Amino acid sequence: MLSIGVLVLPLAQVQSQADYKPLSELASDNISLYTLDGLSPEAIYNYGKKIPSIKTEEGIELPKEKEFRLLTSTTNPENIDELAKLYTIEFMATYDLNFSDRGHKSRLVNQLYKLTLK
């Protein structure tokens, strides 16, 4: 039994991603969090509750808050550029929920922005 612990523990440390950041850390403050283009089920589960989307069938529905965070998995900056007309946009962090580089899934990578009304 001891030999299993000695072998498995070092392997677990090798496989974990060094810059892993859980989305759950965003739930600890009072700044609202929205998504632009939908998120993976893993991202929602990691955050711990539903994240409302500002993108609707009619277009983008702007939040009432003067300051909020936007989590997006898109690499398509047009929507971000559209929001930049009304908001000051600050890139905050990248949240990569992949456990390791092996079998990397791009849908598990999200960018976090802080938007403040101009």
PDB file of N, CA and C in Angstrom, residues 1 8-9 12 18 29 31 35 40 52 68 71 73 79 81 84 86 88 91 97 99 106 108 110 112:
ATOM      1  N   MET A   1       0.823  -1.185   0.000  1.00  0.00           N
ATOM      2  CA  MET A   1       0.000   0.000   0.000  1.00  0.00           C
ATOM      3  C   MET A   1       0.872   1.256   0.000  1.00  0.00           C
ATOM      4  N   VAL A   8       2.135   6.924  -7.045  1.00  0.00           N
ATOM      5  CA  VAL A   8       1.028   7.706  -7.577  1.00  0.00           C
ATOM      6  C   VAL A   8       1.178   9.190  -7.259  1.00  0.00           C
ATOM      7  N   LEU A   9       1.586   9.535  -6.094  1.00  0.00           N
ATOM      8  CA  LEU A   9       1.702  10.929  -5.698  1.00  0.00           C
ATOM      9  C   LEU A   9       2.642  11.724  -6.610  1.00  0.00           C
ATOM     10  N   ALA A  12       0.919  12.328 -10.018  1.00  0.00           N
ATOM     11  CA  ALA A  12      -0.144  13.327  -9.962  1.00  0.00           C
ATOM     12  C   ALA A  12       0.437  14.734 -10.037  1.00  0.00           C
ATOM     13  N   ALA A  18       0.641  23.749 -14.079  1.00  0.00           N
ATOM     14  CA  ALA A  18       1.248  24.686 -13.131  1.00  0.00           C
ATOM     15  C   ALA A  18       0.437  25.969 -12.968  1.00  0.00           C
ATOM     16  N   ASP A  29     -16.380  37.449  -4.616  1.00  0.00           N
ATOM     17  CA  ASP A  29     -16.570  38.894  -4.452  1.00  0.00           C
ATOM     18  C   ASP A  29     -17.931  39.328  -5.010  1.00  0.00           C
ATOM     19  N   ILE A  31     -18.552  41.481  -7.617  1.00  0.00           N
ATOM     20  CA  ILE A  31     -18.584  41.957  -8.999  1.00  0.00           C
ATOM     21  C   ILE A  31     -19.300  40.906  -9.849  1.00  0.00           C
ATOM     22  N   THR A  35     -21.201  35.986 -19.307  1.00  0.00           N
ATOM     23  CA  THR A  35     -20.497  35.360 -20.412  1.00  0.00           C
ATOM     24  C   THR A  35     -20.989  35.995 -21.701  1.00  0.00           C
ATOM     25  N   SER A  40     -18.326  26.144 -21.526  1.00  0.00           N
ATOM     26  CA  SER A  40     -18.411  24.688 -21.426  1.00  0.00           C
ATOM     27  C   SER A  40     -19.094  24.310 -20.111  1.00  0.00           C
ATOM     28  N   PRO A  52     -24.901  34.149 -16.371  1.00  0.00           N
ATOM     29  CA  PRO A  52     -25.794  34.684 -17.403  1.00  0.00           C
ATOM     30  C   PRO A  52     -25.031  35.186 -18.625  1.00  0.00           C
ATOM     31  N   PHE A  68     -18.564  45.267 -14.433  1.00  0.00           N
ATOM     32  CA  PHE A  68     -18.818  43.836 -14.375  1.00  0.00           C
ATOM     33  C   PHE A  68     -17.671  43.093 -15.044  1.00  0.00           C
ATOM     34  N   LEU A  71     -16.624  36.777 -19.042  1.00  0.00           N
ATOM     35  CA  LEU A  71     -15.846  35.569 -19.298  1.00  0.00           C
ATOM     36  C   LEU A  71     -16.206  35.080 -20.685  1.00  0.00           C
ATOM     37  N   SER A  73     -14.952  32.551 -24.190  1.00  0.00           N
ATOM     38  CA  SER A  73     -14.058  31.539 -24.751  1.00  0.00           C
ATOM     39  C   SER A  73     -13.743  31.854 -26.203  1.00  0.00           C
ATOM     40  N   ASN A  79     -16.949  41.188 -31.073  1.00  0.00           N
ATOM     41  CA  ASN A  79     -17.891  41.487 -29.995  1.00  0.00           C
ATOM     42  C   ASN A  79     -17.232  42.301 -28.888  1.00  0.00           C
ATOM     43  N   ASP A  81     -14.703  44.334 -29.377  1.00  0.00           N
ATOM     44  CA  ASP A  81     -14.504  45.661 -29.960  1.00  0.00           C
ATOM     45  C   ASP A  81     -15.789  46.482 -29.921  1.00  0.00           C
ATOM     46  N   ALA A  84     -16.229  47.857 -26.555  1.00  0.00           N
ATOM     47  CA  ALA A  84     -15.219  48.870 -26.242  1.00  0.00           C
ATOM     48  C   ALA A  84     -15.704  50.285 -26.552  1.00  0.00           C
ATOM     49  N   LEU A  86     -18.495  51.464 -25.521  1.00  0.00           N
ATOM     50  CA  LEU A  86     -19.222  51.920 -24.333  1.00  0.00           C
ATOM     51  C   LEU A  86     -18.472  51.690 -23.026  1.00  0.00           C
ATOM     52  N   THR A  88     -14.688  50.680 -20.860  1.00  0.00           N
ATOM     53  CA  THR A  88     -13.244  50.499 -20.783  1.00  0.00           C
ATOM     54  C   THR A  88     -13.043  49.025 -20.465  1.00  0.00           C
ATOM     55  N   PHE A  91      -8.163  43.400 -19.668  1.00  0.00           N
ATOM     56  CA  PHE A  91      -7.948  41.955 -19.605  1.00  0.00           C
ATOM     57  C   PHE A  91      -7.465  41.605 -18.205  1.00  0.00           C
ATOM     58  N   LEU A  97      -8.928  25.357 -17.770  1.00  0.00           N
ATOM     59  CA  LEU A  97      -9.386  24.261 -16.921  1.00  0.00           C
ATOM     60  C   LEU A  97      -8.842  22.905 -17.351  1.00  0.00           C
ATOM     61  N   PHE A  99      -6.503  19.855 -17.326  1.00  0.00           N
ATOM     62  CA  PHE A  99      -5.704  19.286 -16.243  1.00  0.00           C
ATOM     63  C   PHE A  99      -4.229  19.229 -16.614  1.00  0.00           C
ATOM     64  N   SER A 106      -9.475  23.238 -26.290  1.00  0.00           N
ATOM     65  CA  SER A 106      -9.567  24.701 -26.342  1.00  0.00           C
ATOM     66  C   SER A 106     -10.869  25.219 -25.731  1.00  0.00           C
ATOM     67  N   LEU A 108     -12.027  24.556 -22.990  1.00  0.00           N
ATOM     68  CA  LEU A 108     -11.837  24.707 -21.553  1.00  0.00           C
ATOM     69  C   LEU A 108     -10.984  25.927 -21.201  1.00  0.00           C
ATOM     70  N   ASN A 110     -10.745  30.008 -21.144  1.00  0.00           N
ATOM     71  CA  ASN A 110     -11.598  31.200 -21.137  1.00  0.00           C
ATOM     72  C   ASN A 110     -10.783  32.423 -20.739  1.00  0.00           C
ATOM     73  N   LEU A 112     -10.910  36.303 -19.133  1.00  0.00           N
ATOM     74  CA  LEU A 112     -11.709  37.141 -18.236  1.00  0.00           C
ATOM     75  C   LEU A 112     -11.347  38.605 -18.462  1.00  0.00           C
TER      76      LEU A 112
END
